[in-house]
Amino acid sequence: IARAAAALGRLWPDVNVSFLFVDESEQALRLHPSCYGIPPEIAANLRIPMGQGITGYCLQEQQPLRVGNIAADSRYITGVPGAGSEMAAPLIGNERAVGVVNVESPHLNAFSEADLRLLTTLASQLATLFEKARLDVELEAERALLAQRVEERTAELSAANAELARVARLKDEFLANMSHELRTPLNAVLGMSEALQEQVFGPLNEKQLKMLGTISESGHHLLSLINDILDLSKIEASKLQLRLDSVIVEMVCQVAVQFVKQAAYQKRIQVSLTLDENASAFLADERRLKQILVNLLANAVKFTPEGGQIGLQVKGDIERGAIHFTVWDTGIGIAKEDMDELFKPFVQLDSSLSRQYGGTGLGLSLVQRLTELHGGSVNVESEAGKGSRFTVSLPWRKAEDKRMKTEGKTEPASPFIPHPSYLILLAEDNETNINTISDYLSVKGYRVIVARNGKEAIQRACEDRPDVILMDIQMPGLDGLEAIRRLRALPSPLQGERPGVRATPIIALTALAMPGDRERCLEAGADEYMSKPVGLKELIEAIERIMNSK
């Protein structure tokens, strides 16, 4: 604007050039401070009310004006002292008047019609430039505002992501701690019941054995609930990996059905199994497939009244390359309006305090997630009061039937026989677990020594040279992971010396069962990882297996 005012000032001698723009807030024309020939104090304070004065009239009528003697013009209200004549042209940009360009001379009749036409042409061009500049300024302001908003939004998202990460970390820590705190006493409950059921400490009567069976069954049910929660957490964290191998359909179905037969028998529910001969073997994660089928069959038993029927039907679909596992029942069925809630975790269709059916609401959610991990899908057909049909469709990746490899081989698997000469170092800080494991191992003929923290475990390992170390991970002072690392870092013995502790087999025996815990234990130097609660027979098998492999 300053350059435009100076350029106009050079066209006519002894003139003052000013630009006045509409100020909507004051309903007046405000003199722009960049003028030519007008004192700054006048430019800073001059306001022309809308529609008044020569410039106000020019803006209102949107017509250029030329006045030979402004002092004699009735529209003249104020101005620069000593002004003689004046011409003004409206600044019209984007079809609206935004201001006026005004040229005043101290001489009378200083401007001709040609001067007015020139000013009008220049005003039109300047209005276009001013409008473009105004739009550029507004656009730049919008860009700056947008950049600020993006920056603020990015900061908000970063804060939100940090909070989500913190919440996820706290959730993982909570689940890890809860898993550890639940598994530790459960290890003692299941271990003691197993030892007593074996009657290693003396004979028991039938009633006592039956009660122990109830304790063991309840403990394993609690363990399955804990595992369901951890499995769901692993899936949500994308840390659950399938172990695909050749799965014999008939065998996994028989095992799944057998798992629920006792519960079905107690409710006088008939259980059937129908298999397709063609669907003999395919690639899948056997453990997870069994988990899918057991969850569906257990639900079928749970929601089927006494005297009802449930079944598992397997059918191979060669054209679509899929195997369909259908679990059906004659139970209470599912209302149409409840279908959308069916596979949501921690949601039960009847969540009232007086609800008839127990459970955590995780079973079907796990079924869907595990099926999707296999690349399959779940379909439900149900009607309230008439039963349900859950069909799990998995990709039919053909695999060799392992039963073909074992035909003609009748050699039974050799049982693991305890070796009383083995010295076992048990590193454990929970007294109940110490008593449970050490008493059982002692009865089975092993010699057992105990360390109650990682530092003591290293010391006793160096002094007593055990054959196998059972290492708990969460211990006071020095944890099990660091103890394993330090044992593996000990110097190797010189030639001819007694074997050192560095190569002693170590079994990580821990209540840690979160994603990555197994890998952390093996990376630290453990030879094997077993999560609590550990079956005592399984523990002996692991000890003998690891010793036989040396």
XYZ file of C-alpha atoms in Angstrom:
550
model
C 0.000 0.000 0.000
C 2.874 2.371 0.790
C 4.426 1.699 -2.623
C 1.084 2.245 -4.356
C 0.557 5.555 -2.520
C 4.054 6.755 -3.486
C 3.537 5.732 -7.129
C 0.282 7.698 -7.332
C 1.970 10.655 -5.669
C 4.515 10.752 -8.449
C 1.797 10.930 -11.132
C 0.475 14.279 -9.903
C 2.616 17.052 -8.386
C 1.937 18.450 -4.863
C -0.732 15.882 -3.897
C -1.606 13.830 -0.843
C -2.553 10.203 -1.516
C -4.423 8.086 1.003
C -6.193 4.727 1.147
C -9.221 4.350 3.355
C -10.634 0.909 4.166
C -13.935 -0.185 5.658
C -13.801 -0.869 9.384
C -16.921 -2.956 10.105
C -16.466 -2.743 13.876
C -16.619 1.084 13.833
C -18.865 1.420 10.762
C -16.389 3.921 9.345
C -13.622 4.377 6.844
C -10.241 4.076 8.538
C -7.240 5.793 7.004
C -4.453 3.330 6.311
C -1.202 4.507 7.972
C 0.767 4.004 4.711
C -0.048 7.312 2.986
C 1.743 9.834 0.809
C 2.084 13.412 1.925
C -0.177 13.181 5.029
C 1.280 13.778 8.491
C 1.338 10.557 10.605
C -0.670 12.079 13.484
C -3.555 12.819 11.095
C -3.339 9.400 9.407
C -3.441 7.611 12.766
C -6.660 9.256 14.013
C -8.720 10.037 10.905
C -12.098 8.248 10.675
C -14.831 8.992 8.110
C -18.305 7.712 9.103
C -19.845 5.421 6.529
C -21.775 7.409 3.876
C -20.358 10.771 4.994
C -17.797 13.052 3.403
C -16.607 12.858 -0.179
C -14.862 9.519 0.357
C -17.856 8.117 2.254
C -20.176 9.163 -0.549
C -17.813 7.635 -3.133
C -17.866 4.320 -1.270
C -21.639 4.377 -0.769
C -22.406 5.087 -4.427
C -19.441 3.011 -5.649
C -18.740 5.752 -8.204
C -15.568 7.828 -8.742
C -15.794 11.574 -7.814
C -13.883 14.675 -8.887
C -14.340 17.886 -6.864
C -12.669 21.129 -8.075
C -13.216 23.042 -4.795
C -13.739 20.740 -1.869
C -14.245 23.541 0.648
C -17.367 24.618 -1.247
C -18.724 21.034 -1.500
C -21.480 20.282 1.001
C -20.232 16.676 1.390
C -16.846 17.827 2.637
C -16.577 17.424 6.428
C -12.876 17.209 7.251
C -9.512 16.670 5.690
C -6.005 17.939 5.401
C -5.522 21.683 6.073
C -5.064 23.717 2.884
C -6.735 21.191 0.571
C -8.111 22.644 -2.653
C -9.408 19.915 -4.960
C -9.939 16.174 -4.636
C -10.714 13.037 -6.580
C -11.673 9.621 -5.187
C -12.306 6.151 -6.679
C -13.830 3.128 -4.933
C -11.737 0.023 -4.360
C -13.996 -2.813 -5.501
C -12.594 -6.291 -4.999
C -14.457 -9.569 -5.413
C -17.643 -7.602 -6.292
C -17.702 -5.651 -3.055
C -16.430 -2.195 -2.103
C -13.686 -2.536 0.464
C -12.361 1.035 0.518
C -11.481 4.221 -1.348
C -8.342 5.698 -2.857
C -8.269 9.468 -2.370
C -6.022 12.116 -3.985
C -6.065 15.711 -2.682
C -4.298 18.774 -4.112
C -3.840 22.221 -2.483
C -4.791 23.778 -5.848
C -8.301 24.340 -7.124
C -9.418 22.345 -10.169
C -6.157 20.428 -10.173
C -7.642 17.255 -11.755
C -9.208 16.626 -15.145
C -11.625 13.933 -16.266
C -8.682 12.099 -17.764
C -7.026 12.111 -14.344
C -10.180 10.660 -12.809
C -10.383 7.898 -15.447
C -6.727 7.029 -14.806
C -7.312 6.936 -11.048
C -10.397 4.762 -11.551
C -8.433 2.285 -13.695
C -5.578 2.191 -11.217
C -8.050 1.798 -8.333
C -9.587 -1.241 -10.034
C -6.193 -2.835 -10.519
C -5.065 -1.964 -7.007
C -8.301 -3.351 -5.549
C -7.570 -6.682 -7.236
C -4.041 -6.672 -5.839
C -5.238 -5.658 -2.382
C -7.917 -8.342 -2.409
C -5.364 -10.932 -3.438
C -3.007 -9.717 -0.731
C -5.849 -9.806 1.800
C -6.729 -13.353 0.757
C -3.059 -14.323 0.950
C -2.861 -12.867 4.449
C -6.039 -14.678 5.474
C -4.802 -17.876 3.864
C -1.494 -17.544 5.650
C -3.358 -16.907 8.880
C -5.496 -19.977 8.211
C -2.380 -21.983 7.478
C -0.760 -20.776 10.661
C -3.947 -21.568 12.590
C -4.177 -24.984 10.924
C -0.518 -25.654 11.672
C -1.121 -24.640 15.275
C -4.166 -26.883 15.469
C -2.242 -29.761 13.879
C 0.569 -29.207 16.352
C -1.894 -29.089 19.241
C -3.735 -32.159 17.909
C -0.447 -33.975 17.431
C 0.510 -33.114 20.989
C -2.901 -34.323 22.179
C -2.561 -37.549 20.190
C 0.961 -38.050 21.496
C -0.306 -37.540 25.019
C -3.243 -39.870 24.348
C -0.935 -42.515 22.849
C 1.416 -42.163 25.788
C -1.536 -42.584 28.147
C -2.777 -45.609 26.181
C 0.716 -47.097 26.305
C 0.859 -46.411 30.039
C -2.552 -48.011 30.562
C -1.538 -51.005 28.418
C 1.689 -51.336 30.392
C -0.207 -51.109 33.675
C -2.681 -53.699 32.393
C 0.142 -56.044 31.434
C 1.828 -55.487 34.786
C -1.467 -56.082 36.582
C -2.138 -59.278 34.625
C 1.426 -60.470 35.193
C 1.228 -59.792 38.930
C -2.229 -61.318 39.248
C -1.150 -64.351 37.232
C 1.858 -64.802 39.499
C -0.130 -64.285 42.683
C -2.848 -66.736 41.567
C -0.535 -69.365 40.119
C 1.747 -69.512 43.159
C -0.879 -70.792 45.649
C -2.558 -72.796 42.872
C 0.738 -74.593 42.315
C 0.646 -75.764 45.936
C -3.051 -76.739 45.764
C -2.669 -78.816 42.599
C 0.727 -80.201 43.615
C -0.472 -81.382 47.018
C -3.674 -82.867 45.605
C -1.668 -84.697 42.924
C 0.770 -86.108 45.489
C -2.039 -87.172 47.796
C -3.996 -88.756 44.929
C -0.903 -90.811 44.119
C -0.946 -91.798 47.816
C 2.805 -91.222 48.041
C 2.447 -90.332 51.727
C 0.195 -93.260 52.596
C -3.111 -94.863 51.574
C -6.402 -92.913 51.478
C -9.969 -94.147 51.567
C -12.459 -93.728 48.725
C -14.149 -90.659 50.185
C -10.835 -88.885 50.694
C -9.769 -89.645 47.124
C -13.104 -88.348 45.848
C -12.677 -85.088 47.762
C -9.138 -84.739 46.412
C -10.517 -85.246 42.931
C -12.947 -82.374 43.523
C -10.092 -80.153 44.774
C -7.996 -81.015 41.715
C -10.911 -80.448 39.324
C -11.714 -77.071 40.886
C -8.062 -76.068 40.785
C -7.746 -76.942 37.112
C -10.962 -75.035 36.392
C -9.468 -71.968 38.079
C -6.283 -72.469 36.054
C -8.288 -72.582 32.814
C -9.916 -69.244 33.699
C -6.507 -67.680 34.357
C -5.187 -69.060 31.071
C -8.208 -67.714 29.169
C -7.498 -64.194 30.447
C -3.804 -64.469 29.564
C -4.556 -65.921 26.115
C -6.902 -63.034 25.344
C -4.234 -60.577 26.502
C -1.648 -62.261 24.248
C -3.976 -62.101 21.238
C -4.763 -58.415 21.819
C -1.038 -57.683 22.081
C -0.407 -59.710 18.857
C 1.990 -61.919 20.820
C 0.191 -65.237 20.465
C 1.823 -67.300 17.726
C 0.256 -70.446 16.278
C 2.364 -73.599 16.068
C 1.092 -75.235 12.906
C 1.643 -78.951 12.561
C -0.133 -82.012 11.242
C -3.282 -82.517 13.336
C -5.243 -85.774 13.290
C -8.860 -84.638 13.278
C -10.293 -87.761 14.905
C -7.820 -87.720 17.798
C -8.267 -84.036 18.676
C -12.065 -84.389 18.488
C -12.048 -87.489 20.691
C -9.938 -85.666 23.298
C -12.217 -82.594 23.218
C -15.363 -84.714 23.643
C -13.761 -86.739 26.422
C -12.962 -83.517 28.254
C -16.674 -82.629 28.689
C -18.110 -86.128 29.045
C -18.042 -86.136 32.847
C -19.937 -82.827 33.063
C -22.401 -84.079 30.452
C -22.873 -87.364 32.323
C -23.759 -85.496 35.511
C -26.583 -83.720 33.627
C -27.648 -86.892 31.754
C -26.782 -85.196 28.441
C -26.108 -87.429 25.429
C -22.898 -86.608 23.559
C -22.328 -87.619 19.930
C -19.363 -87.333 17.579
C -19.738 -87.525 13.776
C -16.588 -87.492 11.654
C -15.975 -87.150 7.926
C -13.642 -89.920 6.732
C -12.045 -87.643 4.160
C -11.070 -85.030 6.751
C -8.368 -87.076 8.436
C -5.448 -84.686 8.928
C -4.675 -81.025 8.241
C -2.309 -78.269 9.327
C -3.354 -76.404 12.480
C -2.256 -75.593 16.006
C -3.450 -78.715 17.827
C -3.522 -77.131 21.278
C -5.492 -74.108 20.088
C -7.896 -76.221 18.002
C -8.550 -78.340 21.064
C -9.129 -75.139 23.064
C -11.689 -73.962 20.481
C -13.612 -77.250 20.524
C -13.510 -77.654 24.302
C -14.824 -74.109 24.845
C -17.722 -74.704 22.441
C -18.524 -78.150 23.881
C -18.313 -76.866 27.469
C -20.739 -74.062 26.561
C -23.068 -76.611 24.946
C -23.104 -78.662 28.170
C -23.521 -75.550 30.315
C -26.533 -74.203 28.412
C -28.289 -77.502 27.744
C -30.861 -78.636 30.342
C -30.705 -82.098 31.906
C -31.613 -84.912 29.543
C -30.674 -82.917 26.442
C -28.251 -83.639 23.631
C -25.046 -82.102 22.314
C -22.713 -83.133 19.514
C -19.614 -82.423 17.468
C -19.822 -82.880 13.708
C -16.848 -82.596 11.349
C -17.236 -82.182 7.608
C -14.628 -81.596 4.888
C -15.477 -79.122 2.129
C -13.164 -80.030 -0.763
C -14.495 -77.375 -3.165
C -13.911 -74.498 -0.737
C -10.811 -76.030 0.844
C -12.217 -75.885 4.366
C -12.963 -78.150 7.320
C -16.125 -77.339 9.277
C -16.335 -78.207 12.971
C -19.949 -77.844 14.152
C -20.894 -78.022 17.825
C -24.668 -78.275 18.295
C -26.970 -78.565 21.285
C -30.628 -78.706 22.248
C -30.181 -76.029 24.898
C -31.694 -72.655 25.692
C -30.582 -71.022 22.432
C -29.766 -67.362 21.814
C -32.227 -64.540 21.149
C -31.740 -62.652 17.878
C -31.165 -59.325 19.646
C -28.278 -60.844 21.665
C -26.259 -62.053 18.666
C -24.203 -58.843 18.382
C -22.955 -59.230 21.964
C -22.057 -62.897 21.617
C -18.322 -62.686 20.870
C -17.434 -59.621 22.951
C -14.958 -60.381 25.764
C -16.140 -60.155 29.382
C -19.759 -59.890 28.188
C -22.407 -62.358 29.309
C -25.935 -62.319 27.999
C -27.222 -62.759 31.546
C -25.070 -60.667 33.867
C -27.531 -60.364 36.753
C -26.526 -61.371 40.273
C -29.052 -64.178 40.110
C -27.829 -65.547 36.793
C -28.071 -69.301 36.431
C -24.926 -69.941 34.397
C -21.359 -69.242 35.576
C -18.236 -68.283 33.657
C -16.166 -65.235 32.743
C -17.627 -64.497 29.306
C -14.260 -65.116 27.622
C -14.898 -68.514 25.994
C -16.624 -67.427 22.781
C -14.364 -64.405 22.394
C -11.344 -66.725 22.491
C -13.026 -69.105 20.047
C -13.452 -66.283 17.540
C -9.959 -64.833 18.007
C -8.214 -68.230 17.775
C -10.273 -69.156 14.727
C -9.348 -65.886 13.004
C -5.665 -66.493 13.799
C -6.016 -69.733 11.821
C -7.517 -67.749 8.932
C -10.988 -69.166 9.575
C -14.419 -67.925 10.616
C -17.208 -68.721 13.079
C -20.877 -68.955 12.133
C -23.806 -69.177 14.580
C -27.323 -70.475 14.010
C -29.607 -70.278 17.009
C -33.132 -69.713 18.168
C -34.237 -69.041 21.724
C -35.466 -72.255 23.328
C -34.429 -74.473 20.411
C -30.665 -74.840 20.752
C -27.634 -73.536 18.880
C -25.147 -74.538 16.175
C -21.646 -73.034 16.233
C -19.619 -73.808 13.092
C -15.885 -73.139 13.035
C -14.557 -73.180 9.466
C -10.789 -73.542 9.115
C -8.609 -73.602 5.966
C -8.012 -77.197 4.882
C -4.255 -77.316 4.526
C -3.676 -80.996 3.902
C -1.021 -82.729 5.947
C 0.275 -86.243 6.374
C -1.620 -88.411 8.836
C 0.957 -89.193 11.519
C -0.780 -92.475 12.269
C 0.575 -93.839 8.980
C 4.113 -93.449 10.264
C 3.506 -95.501 13.403
C 1.754 -98.498 11.805
C 3.456 -101.746 12.758
C 5.320 -100.107 15.630
C 4.191 -101.623 18.881
C 6.988 -100.548 21.165
C 5.496 -98.708 24.121
C 6.950 -95.419 25.200
C 9.510 -95.895 27.955
C 8.339 -94.330 31.210
C 10.667 -91.939 33.008
C 12.174 -93.705 35.994
C 13.456 -91.475 38.805
C 17.170 -91.730 39.568
C 17.744 -91.461 43.326
C 21.344 -90.437 42.666
C 20.265 -87.098 41.158
C 20.759 -84.074 43.389
C 18.141 -81.386 42.755
C 18.629 -77.751 43.785
C 15.236 -76.096 44.293
C 15.480 -72.268 44.237
C 12.122 -71.082 45.575
C 10.991 -68.461 48.098
C 7.462 -69.741 48.770
C 7.550 -72.139 51.722
C 4.397 -73.987 50.696
C 5.781 -74.674 47.234
C 9.137 -75.661 48.746
C 7.445 -78.249 50.941
C 5.161 -79.528 48.169
C 7.890 -80.004 45.538
C 10.716 -81.140 47.813
C 8.534 -83.659 49.685
C 7.272 -85.171 46.426
C 10.735 -85.365 44.873
C 12.127 -86.874 48.063
C 9.437 -89.549 48.147
C 10.262 -90.345 44.507
C 13.891 -90.938 45.487
C 15.622 -87.663 44.581
C 17.939 -85.773 46.894
C 16.791 -82.167 47.296
C 18.555 -79.050 48.568
C 16.858 -75.659 48.849
C 17.842 -72.037 48.164
C 15.408 -69.215 48.975
C 16.780 -66.486 46.702
C 18.987 -66.050 43.667
C 22.170 -65.249 45.574
C 21.794 -68.317 47.773
C 21.045 -70.425 44.682
C 24.392 -69.451 43.116
C 26.225 -70.140 46.360
C 24.645 -73.571 46.881
C 25.126 -74.495 43.231
C 28.852 -73.786 43.495
C 29.188 -75.634 46.822
C 27.002 -78.715 46.203
C 27.236 -79.124 42.405
C 23.603 -80.277 41.822
C 22.630 -82.349 38.784
C 19.605 -80.143 38.000
C 18.529 -76.686 39.185
C 14.827 -75.805 39.476
C 14.873 -71.999 39.381
C 11.959 -69.787 40.382
C 12.122 -66.366 38.705
C 10.494 -63.914 41.123
C 12.603 -64.100 44.273
C 13.746 -61.429 46.742
C 17.152 -59.813 46.458
C 18.491 -61.425 43.307
C 15.817 -62.704 40.919
C 15.980 -65.986 39.062
C 16.802 -64.495 35.648
C 19.900 -62.735 36.965
C 20.886 -65.836 38.936
C 20.732 -67.917 35.729
C 22.829 -65.334 33.866
C 25.495 -65.332 36.595
C 25.594 -69.125 36.696
C 26.065 -69.252 32.931
C 28.839 -66.629 33.184
C 30.947 -68.686 35.642
C 34.328 -69.843 34.276
C 34.537 -73.271 32.686
C 36.580 -75.885 34.613
C 40.119 -76.691 33.551
C 40.805 -79.990 31.822
C 40.787 -82.846 34.286
C 38.861 -80.894 36.925
C 35.407 -81.756 38.179
C 32.636 -80.434 35.849
C 31.657 -76.912 36.738
C 28.288 -75.338 37.506
C 28.200 -73.355 34.280
C 26.695 -76.235 32.270
C 24.290 -77.492 34.949
C 20.805 -78.019 33.450
C 18.373 -75.349 34.648
C 14.584 -75.593 34.503
C 12.825 -72.253 34.952
C 9.942 -73.170 37.232
C 7.941 -69.967 37.489
C 4.504 -68.420 37.845
C 5.399 -65.945 35.088
C 3.232 -66.828 32.096
C 2.829 -63.556 30.173
C 3.859 -63.047 26.532
C 7.654 -63.119 26.259
C 8.312 -64.704 29.683
C 9.315 -68.066 28.192
C 11.675 -66.360 25.725
C 13.249 -64.240 28.486
C 13.962 -67.329 30.584
C 15.522 -69.226 27.668
C 17.567 -66.189 26.598
C 18.928 -65.886 30.141
C 20.252 -69.445 29.843
C 17.513 -71.768 31.110
C 17.336 -75.144 29.354
C 13.597 -75.482 29.840
C 10.637 -73.340 30.905
C 7.657 -74.602 32.907
C 4.905 -72.278 34.098
C 3.228 -72.879 37.418
C 1.147 -74.664 38.445
C 3.346 -77.554 37.343
C 2.200 -81.160 37.425
C 4.575 -83.088 39.663
C 4.702 -86.018 37.228
C 5.462 -83.564 34.433
C 8.254 -82.116 36.553
C 9.866 -85.531 36.997
C 9.521 -86.180 33.269
C 11.243 -82.858 32.542
C 14.075 -83.663 34.969
C 14.655 -87.116 33.470
C 14.322 -85.840 29.911
C 16.872 -83.096 30.440
C 19.292 -85.506 32.139
C 18.881 -88.161 29.436
C 19.714 -85.579 26.771
C 23.109 -84.767 28.331
